[in-house]
Coordinates of C-alpha atoms in Angstrom, one line a residue:
M8 CA -26.8 4.8 -0.7
S9 CA -25.0 3.3 -3.6
V10 CA -24.1 5.4 -6.7
P11 CA -24.4 3.9 -10.2
A12 CA -21.0 3.1 -11.7
T13 CA -19.4 5.5 -14.2
P14 CA -20.2 4.5 -17.8
S15 CA -18.0 1.9 -19.4
G16 CA -15.4 3.4 -21.7
N17 CA -14.0 5.8 -19.1
R18 CA -10.3 5.3 -18.4
A19 CA -10.3 3.4 -15.1
A20 CA -7.5 3.1 -12.5
L21 CA -7.1 0.8 -9.5
V22 CA -5.1 2.5 -6.7
L23 CA -3.7 0.2 -4.0
S24 CA -2.4 1.8 -0.8
G25 CA 0.1 0.4 1.7
G26 CA -0.6 -1.3 5.0
G27 CA 1.5 -4.4 5.5
A28 CA -0.7 -7.5 6.4
A29 CA -3.8 -5.4 5.6
G30 CA -2.8 -5.8 1.9
A31 CA -4.9 -8.9 2.2
Y32 CA -7.9 -6.6 2.2
E33 CA -7.0 -5.5 -1.3
V34 CA -7.1 -9.1 -2.5
G35 CA -10.7 -9.4 -1.4
V36 CA -11.6 -6.0 -3.0
M37 CA -10.0 -7.1 -6.3
K38 CA -11.9 -10.4 -6.3
A39 CA -15.2 -8.6 -6.1
L40 CA -14.3 -5.8 -8.6
F41 CA -12.7 -8.2 -11.2
G42 CA -15.5 -10.6 -10.8
G43 CA -18.2 -8.0 -11.5
K44 CA -19.8 -8.3 -8.0
S45 CA -19.8 -4.7 -6.9
P46 CA -22.4 -2.0 -7.3
A47 CA -19.4 0.5 -7.7
T48 CA -19.0 -0.8 -11.2
G49 CA -22.6 -1.4 -12.0
F50 CA -21.8 -5.1 -11.5
R51 CA -19.6 -5.2 -14.5
K52 CA -16.1 -6.6 -14.3
L53 CA -13.6 -3.9 -13.7
D54 CA -10.9 -3.8 -16.3
P55 CA -8.5 -1.0 -15.3
E56 CA -6.1 0.5 -17.7
I57 CA -4.0 2.0 -14.9
L58 CA -2.7 0.3 -11.8
V59 CA -1.0 2.3 -9.1
G60 CA 0.6 0.6 -6.1
T61 CA 2.3 1.8 -2.9
S62 CA 4.1 -0.5 -0.4
V63 CA 2.2 -3.8 -0.2
G64 CA -0.1 -2.3 -2.9
A65 CA 3.0 -2.3 -5.2
M66 CA 3.5 -6.0 -4.5
N67 CA -0.1 -6.8 -5.1
A68 CA -0.2 -4.9 -8.4
S69 CA 3.1 -6.4 -9.6
F70 CA 2.0 -9.9 -8.8
I71 CA -1.3 -9.4 -10.6
L72 CA 0.5 -8.3 -13.8
S73 CA 3.1 -11.1 -13.4
C74 CA 0.4 -13.9 -13.6
P75 CA 0.7 -16.1 -16.7
D76 CA -3.1 -15.8 -17.1
P77 CA -4.0 -12.3 -18.3
D78 CA -7.5 -12.6 -16.8
L79 CA -7.4 -10.3 -13.7
L80 CA -9.8 -12.4 -11.7
T81 CA -7.7 -15.5 -12.2
A82 CA -4.6 -13.5 -11.3
T83 CA -6.2 -12.3 -8.1
R84 CA -7.1 -15.9 -7.1
Q85 CA -3.5 -16.8 -7.6
L86 CA -2.5 -13.9 -5.4
E87 CA -5.0 -15.1 -2.8
H88 CA -3.3 -18.5 -2.9
I89 CA 0.1 -16.9 -2.3
Y90 CA -1.3 -15.0 0.7
L91 CA -2.9 -18.1 2.2
T92 CA 0.1 -20.4 1.7
E93 CA 3.2 -18.2 1.7
V94 CA 2.5 -14.8 3.3
V95 CA 0.9 -16.3 6.4
S96 CA 3.1 -16.9 9.4
G97 CA 4.5 -20.5 9.3
G98 CA 3.6 -20.8 5.6
V99 CA 7.1 -21.7 4.3
D100 CA 10.0 -23.2 6.2
C101 CA 8.0 -22.5 9.5
K102 CA 8.4 -18.8 9.3
S103 CA 6.6 -15.8 7.7
P104 CA 8.1 -14.9 4.3
I105 CA 7.3 -11.2 5.1
V106 CA 8.9 -10.6 8.5
R107 CA 10.3 -12.8 11.3
L108 CA 11.5 -11.9 14.8
R109 CA 15.1 -13.0 15.1
A110 CA 16.1 -15.3 18.0
S111 CA 12.5 -16.1 18.8
P112 CA 12.2 -19.4 20.7
S113 CA 8.8 -20.2 19.0
A114 CA 10.5 -22.4 16.4
F115 CA 11.7 -24.8 19.1
F116 CA 8.1 -25.5 20.2
N117 CA 6.6 -26.0 16.7
P118 CA 7.0 -29.6 15.4
R119 CA 6.7 -28.4 11.8
C120 CA 10.0 -26.6 12.2
Y121 CA 11.9 -29.8 12.5
I122 CA 10.7 -31.1 9.1
P123 CA 12.6 -32.0 6.9
N124 CA 15.7 -30.8 8.8
P125 CA 15.6 -31.6 12.5
F126 CA 18.5 -29.2 13.1
A127 CA 16.7 -26.2 11.4
P128 CA 15.6 -24.4 14.6
F129 CA 19.2 -24.6 15.9
L130 CA 20.7 -23.4 12.7
Q131 CA 18.2 -20.6 12.5
M132 CA 19.0 -19.5 16.1
A133 CA 22.8 -19.6 15.3
G134 CA 22.3 -17.4 12.2
D135 CA 20.1 -15.0 14.2
A136 CA 22.8 -14.7 16.9
A137 CA 25.4 -14.0 14.3
S138 CA 23.2 -11.3 12.7
L139 CA 22.4 -9.6 16.0
A140 CA 26.1 -9.7 17.0
T141 CA 27.1 -8.1 13.8
A142 CA 24.5 -5.3 14.2
F143 CA 25.7 -4.8 17.8
V144 CA 29.3 -4.4 16.8
E145 CA 28.4 -1.9 14.0
H146 CA 26.2 0.2 16.2
S147 CA 28.8 0.1 19.0
I148 CA 31.4 1.5 16.6
Q149 CA 29.0 4.2 15.5
F150 CA 28.1 5.0 19.2
F151 CA 31.7 5.9 20.0
E152 CA 32.2 7.9 16.7
T153 CA 29.0 10.0 17.1
P154 CA 29.7 13.5 18.6
D155 CA 26.7 13.8 21.0
T156 CA 25.8 13.2 24.6
V157 CA 25.8 9.6 25.9
D158 CA 22.0 9.7 26.4
H159 CA 21.3 10.9 22.9
R160 CA 23.6 8.3 21.4
L161 CA 22.0 5.5 23.3
I162 CA 18.6 6.5 22.0
G163 CA 19.8 7.3 18.5
E164 CA 21.6 3.9 18.1
A165 CA 18.5 1.9 18.9
D166 CA 17.7 -0.2 15.8
F167 CA 14.5 -2.2 15.7
T168 CA 15.2 -3.5 12.2
A169 CA 18.1 -5.5 13.5
L170 CA 15.6 -7.7 15.4
L171 CA 13.5 -8.5 12.3
D172 CA 14.5 -10.7 9.5
T173 CA 12.9 -9.5 6.2
S174 CA 15.2 -11.4 3.8
A175 CA 12.5 -13.8 2.9
F176 CA 10.3 -11.0 1.6
R177 CA 12.8 -10.3 -1.2
Q178 CA 12.8 -14.0 -2.0
L179 CA 9.0 -14.0 -2.2
I180 CA 9.1 -11.1 -4.6
G181 CA 11.8 -12.8 -6.7
R182 CA 9.7 -16.0 -7.0
Y183 CA 6.6 -14.4 -8.4
L184 CA 7.7 -11.2 -10.1
D185 CA 8.0 -11.5 -13.9
P186 CA 9.3 -8.2 -15.4
D187 CA 9.1 -9.5 -19.0
R188 CA 5.4 -10.5 -18.6
M189 CA 4.7 -7.2 -16.8
R190 CA 6.2 -5.1 -19.6
A191 CA 4.3 -7.0 -22.2
T192 CA 1.0 -5.8 -20.8
T193 CA -1.0 -3.0 -22.3
R194 CA -1.8 -1.6 -18.9
N195 CA 0.0 1.3 -17.2
L196 CA 1.7 0.4 -14.0
I197 CA 3.0 3.0 -11.5
L198 CA 4.8 2.0 -8.3
V199 CA 5.5 4.6 -5.6
A200 CA 8.6 4.8 -3.4
T201 CA 10.2 7.5 -1.2
N202 CA 13.6 8.7 -2.0
W203 CA 15.5 8.4 1.3
E204 CA 18.0 11.1 0.3
N205 CA 15.6 14.0 -0.4
G206 CA 12.2 12.7 0.8
A207 CA 10.5 13.1 -2.5
P208 CA 8.0 10.6 -3.9
T209 CA 9.5 8.6 -6.9
L210 CA 7.2 7.0 -9.5
F211 CA 8.5 3.9 -11.2
T212 CA 6.9 2.6 -14.4
L213 CA 7.1 -0.6 -16.4
D214 CA 10.1 0.9 -18.2
D215 CA 12.0 0.9 -14.9
L216 CA 11.3 -2.8 -14.2
T217 CA 14.2 -4.5 -15.8
G218 CA 16.5 -7.2 -14.5
S219 CA 17.2 -7.2 -10.8
S220 CA 15.9 -3.6 -10.6
A221 CA 12.4 -4.9 -10.7
V222 CA 12.7 -6.8 -7.4
D223 CA 14.6 -3.8 -5.9
I224 CA 11.8 -1.4 -6.8
V225 CA 9.0 -3.5 -5.3
V226 CA 11.0 -4.2 -2.2
A227 CA 11.9 -0.5 -1.9
S228 CA 8.2 0.6 -2.2
A229 CA 7.4 -1.7 0.7
A230 CA 10.3 -0.9 2.9
L231 CA 8.3 0.3 5.9
P232 CA 10.6 2.3 8.2
I233 CA 11.5 0.7 11.6
A234 CA 10.4 -2.7 10.4
F235 CA 12.3 -2.8 7.1
P236 CA 15.7 -1.4 6.2
Q237 CA 16.0 1.1 3.3
A238 CA 16.3 -0.7 -0.1
G239 CA 18.7 0.3 -2.8
V240 CA 17.7 1.0 -6.4
K241 CA 20.6 1.6 -8.8
G242 CA 22.8 2.9 -6.0
H243 CA 20.2 5.1 -4.2
P244 CA 18.3 4.3 -1.0
F245 CA 14.5 4.2 -1.0
A246 CA 11.9 3.5 1.6
D247 CA 8.1 2.9 1.7
G248 CA 6.2 5.0 -0.7
G249 CA 3.4 5.5 1.9
I250 CA 5.6 7.9 3.8
V251 CA 4.8 10.6 1.3
M252 CA 2.1 9.2 -0.9
N253 CA 0.2 6.3 0.6
S254 CA -2.8 6.6 -1.6
A255 CA -1.4 7.7 -5.0
L256 CA -4.4 9.4 -6.6
A257 CA -2.3 12.2 -8.2
P258 CA -0.3 9.8 -10.5
A259 CA -3.5 8.1 -11.6
L260 CA -5.2 11.4 -12.3
H261 CA -2.1 12.5 -14.4
A262 CA -2.2 9.2 -16.3
G263 CA -5.7 10.1 -17.5
A264 CA -7.9 8.2 -15.1
R265 CA -11.6 9.3 -15.1
E266 CA -12.8 6.5 -12.8
M267 CA -10.6 5.6 -9.9
H268 CA -11.0 2.8 -7.4
L269 CA -9.0 3.6 -4.3
V270 CA -8.4 0.7 -1.9
Y271 CA -7.3 2.4 1.4
V272 CA -6.6 -0.3 4.0
D273 CA -6.0 2.0 7.0
P274 CA -9.0 2.5 9.3
N275 CA -10.9 5.7 10.0
V276 CA -9.2 7.4 12.9
S277 CA -12.6 7.6 14.7
S278 CA -12.7 3.8 14.8
L279 CA -9.5 3.5 16.8
P280 CA -10.2 3.1 20.5
I281 CA -8.2 5.4 22.8
S282 CA -6.4 3.5 25.5
R283 CA -6.4 4.7 29.0
W284 CA -2.7 4.0 29.3
P285 CA -1.3 4.2 25.7
G286 CA 2.1 2.8 25.0
T287 CA 4.7 4.3 22.7
A288 CA 3.8 1.9 19.9
E289 CA 0.1 2.7 20.1
T290 CA 0.8 6.4 20.2
A291 CA 3.0 6.2 17.2
Y292 CA 0.5 4.1 15.3
R293 CA -2.4 6.5 16.0
S294 CA -0.2 9.4 14.9
L295 CA 0.7 7.6 11.7
V296 CA -2.9 6.7 10.9
M297 CA -3.9 10.4 11.4
A298 CA -1.1 11.6 9.0
L299 CA -2.1 9.0 6.3
A300 CA -5.7 10.0 6.7
A301 CA -4.9 13.6 6.2
M302 CA -3.0 12.8 3.0
V303 CA -5.8 10.8 1.4
N304 CA -8.5 13.3 2.5
H305 CA -6.4 16.1 0.9
D306 CA -6.2 14.1 -2.3
L307 CA -9.9 13.5 -2.3
D308 CA -10.5 17.1 -1.7
V309 CA -8.3 18.0 -4.7
A310 CA -10.4 15.6 -6.9
Q311 CA -13.6 17.2 -5.7
R312 CA -12.3 20.7 -6.4
I313 CA -11.2 19.7 -9.9
N314 CA -14.8 18.4 -10.5
L315 CA -16.3 21.7 -9.2
G316 CA -13.9 23.8 -11.2
L317 CA -14.6 22.0 -14.4
A318 CA -18.3 22.1 -13.9
A319 CA -18.1 25.8 -13.3
L320 CA -16.1 26.3 -16.5
N321 CA -18.7 24.1 -18.4
R322 CA -21.6 26.2 -17.1
A323 CA -19.8 29.4 -18.1
R324 CA -19.2 28.2 -21.6
Q325 CA -22.8 27.1 -22.0
Q326 CA -24.0 30.6 -20.8
G327 CA -21.5 32.3 -23.1
S328 CA -20.1 34.4 -20.3
A329 CA -17.4 34.5 -17.8
A330 CA -17.8 32.6 -14.5
V331 CA -19.4 34.3 -11.6
P332 CA -17.2 35.1 -8.5
G333 CA -18.2 32.0 -6.6
E334 CA -17.5 29.8 -9.5
A335 CA -14.2 31.5 -10.2
R336 CA -13.1 30.5 -6.7
D337 CA -13.7 26.9 -7.6
I338 CA -11.7 27.4 -10.8
L339 CA -8.8 28.7 -8.8
Y340 CA -9.0 25.7 -6.6
M341 CA -8.8 23.5 -9.7
L342 CA -5.7 25.4 -10.9
G343 CA -4.1 25.0 -7.4
A344 CA -4.2 21.2 -7.8
A345 CA -0.9 21.5 -9.6
E346 CA 0.6 22.0 -6.1
S347 CA -0.7 18.6 -4.9
N348 CA 1.8 16.3 -6.6
I349 CA -0.2 16.7 -9.9
P350 CA 2.1 17.8 -12.7
A351 CA 1.4 21.2 -14.3
D352 CA 0.9 19.7 -17.7
S353 CA -2.0 17.5 -16.5
Q354 CA -5.2 17.6 -18.6
F355 CA -8.0 18.1 -16.0
H356 CA -11.2 16.3 -16.4
Q357 CA -14.1 15.1 -14.3
V358 CA -13.3 12.1 -12.2
T359 CA -15.2 9.6 -10.0
V360 CA -13.4 8.1 -7.0
H361 CA -14.8 5.0 -5.3
R362 CA -13.1 4.4 -2.0
Y363 CA -12.9 1.0 -0.2
I364 CA -11.9 1.1 3.4
P365 CA -12.1 -1.7 6.1
N366 CA -15.4 -1.6 7.9
R367 CA -14.0 -2.5 11.3
A368 CA -11.4 -1.3 13.8
P369 CA -8.0 -3.0 13.2
G370 CA -6.2 -5.2 15.6
G371 CA -3.9 -2.7 17.3
A372 CA -0.6 -1.0 16.7
F373 CA 1.0 -4.1 15.3
R374 CA -1.7 -5.1 12.9
W375 CA 0.6 -4.3 10.0
L376 CA 2.7 -7.2 11.1
N377 CA -0.1 -9.7 11.9
F378 CA 0.4 -12.3 9.3
S379 CA -1.5 -15.1 11.1
A380 CA -3.6 -17.4 9.0
D381 CA -6.8 -16.3 10.7
N382 CA -6.1 -12.6 10.3
I383 CA -5.2 -12.9 6.6
T384 CA -8.2 -15.1 5.8
E385 CA -10.6 -12.7 7.7
T386 CA -9.1 -9.7 6.1
I387 CA -9.5 -11.1 2.5
E388 CA -13.1 -11.9 3.3
L389 CA -13.7 -8.4 4.8
G390 CA -12.4 -6.8 1.6
Y391 CA -14.7 -8.9 -0.6
R392 CA -17.7 -8.3 1.6
D393 CA -17.1 -4.5 1.8
T394 CA -16.9 -4.3 -1.9
I395 CA -20.0 -6.3 -2.8
E396 CA -21.8 -4.0 -0.3
H397 CA -20.1 -0.9 -1.4
D398 CA -21.8 2.2 -0.1
C399 CA -20.7 5.6 -1.5
A400 CA -22.3 7.5 1.4
R401 CA -20.3 5.6 4.0
H402 CA -17.0 5.5 2.0
Q403 CA -17.2 9.2 0.9
C404 CA -16.9 8.7 -2.9
I405 CA -16.2 11.6 -5.2
I406 CA -18.7 11.6 -8.1
A407 CA -18.1 13.3 -11.4
N408 CA -20.3 16.4 -11.9
N409 CA -20.9 16.9 -15.6
A410 CA -23.5 19.6 -15.1

């Protein structure tokens, strides 16, 4: 069952969540929404006044607003080109610009890696060896300085990030991010990162995207723990915004959004098969998906309660009397939304939330790091297909109740 789009003129927001390589799904969704191909918008082209991005969603939103052409569909096609030529594994310099396993022998067996420099694989291996040796020395020093048992120190000093080279990700951001063009837009951009010092969500706006800080902020928002090291922004460490706010509905609501399009790239927990002999990575992945699902379900529940509370208030005004007890409960729920990362000075109003979620089970615990050409291409197509076939019953939309 598809629900008619909210009337044009409502303040619309596009909310892009995190998910590593699954960010390609967001590209497909945007192609359909900006092209006017989705029943969610009544087949009109979505023109959001507010863009909110977390992790890879922050990168996607930033690249969209950095495009020289202000047309959002054209900008999305450029973003798709970036994914298919530079984000995919082996796209540039025979390596993934997002993440690369250090000291991997794969480059030696790929003829492309020897062009144009036949010594490139050997130089890369030498550089990787130096990086791993440096990390080993640093952690060895910390091992002997840490006052704990030997077993605990061995576990505590394990550092998976030392095995991954993510430097090219920053280079990719630097090539396509244009802070001046972004700040010239009339749209409202909000990027979410996690303050590594106090664990609080931090919202960065266009006013913060100046100079080198712009690249730092986008990199920080996408600094997925374990795979990526923390990123510094003006002397403070930040990590992936998805840790505390993967689907940032609250900032969009506070910014005045009445029609929200939430692209949530993580799967439904029920679609994940349970392995007979689950490994540590699979167990951690399922736990994380559960935690992220709980966060987005909570935010959707808050939006629903706001709608119910406002509808109850409206009925009370029309009747010229106070709300009945059952409706008063809904009003209290609405007021309690201030505890859900929604500032107390927010102006509550009816909101419609269309959710887009992959209609398939993902490719395992490491799907966030699967930047293969086949996976990226299929994921973009999946996002487009799910959006042109958008079904509110299946995707659990929240529909404004103006009764």
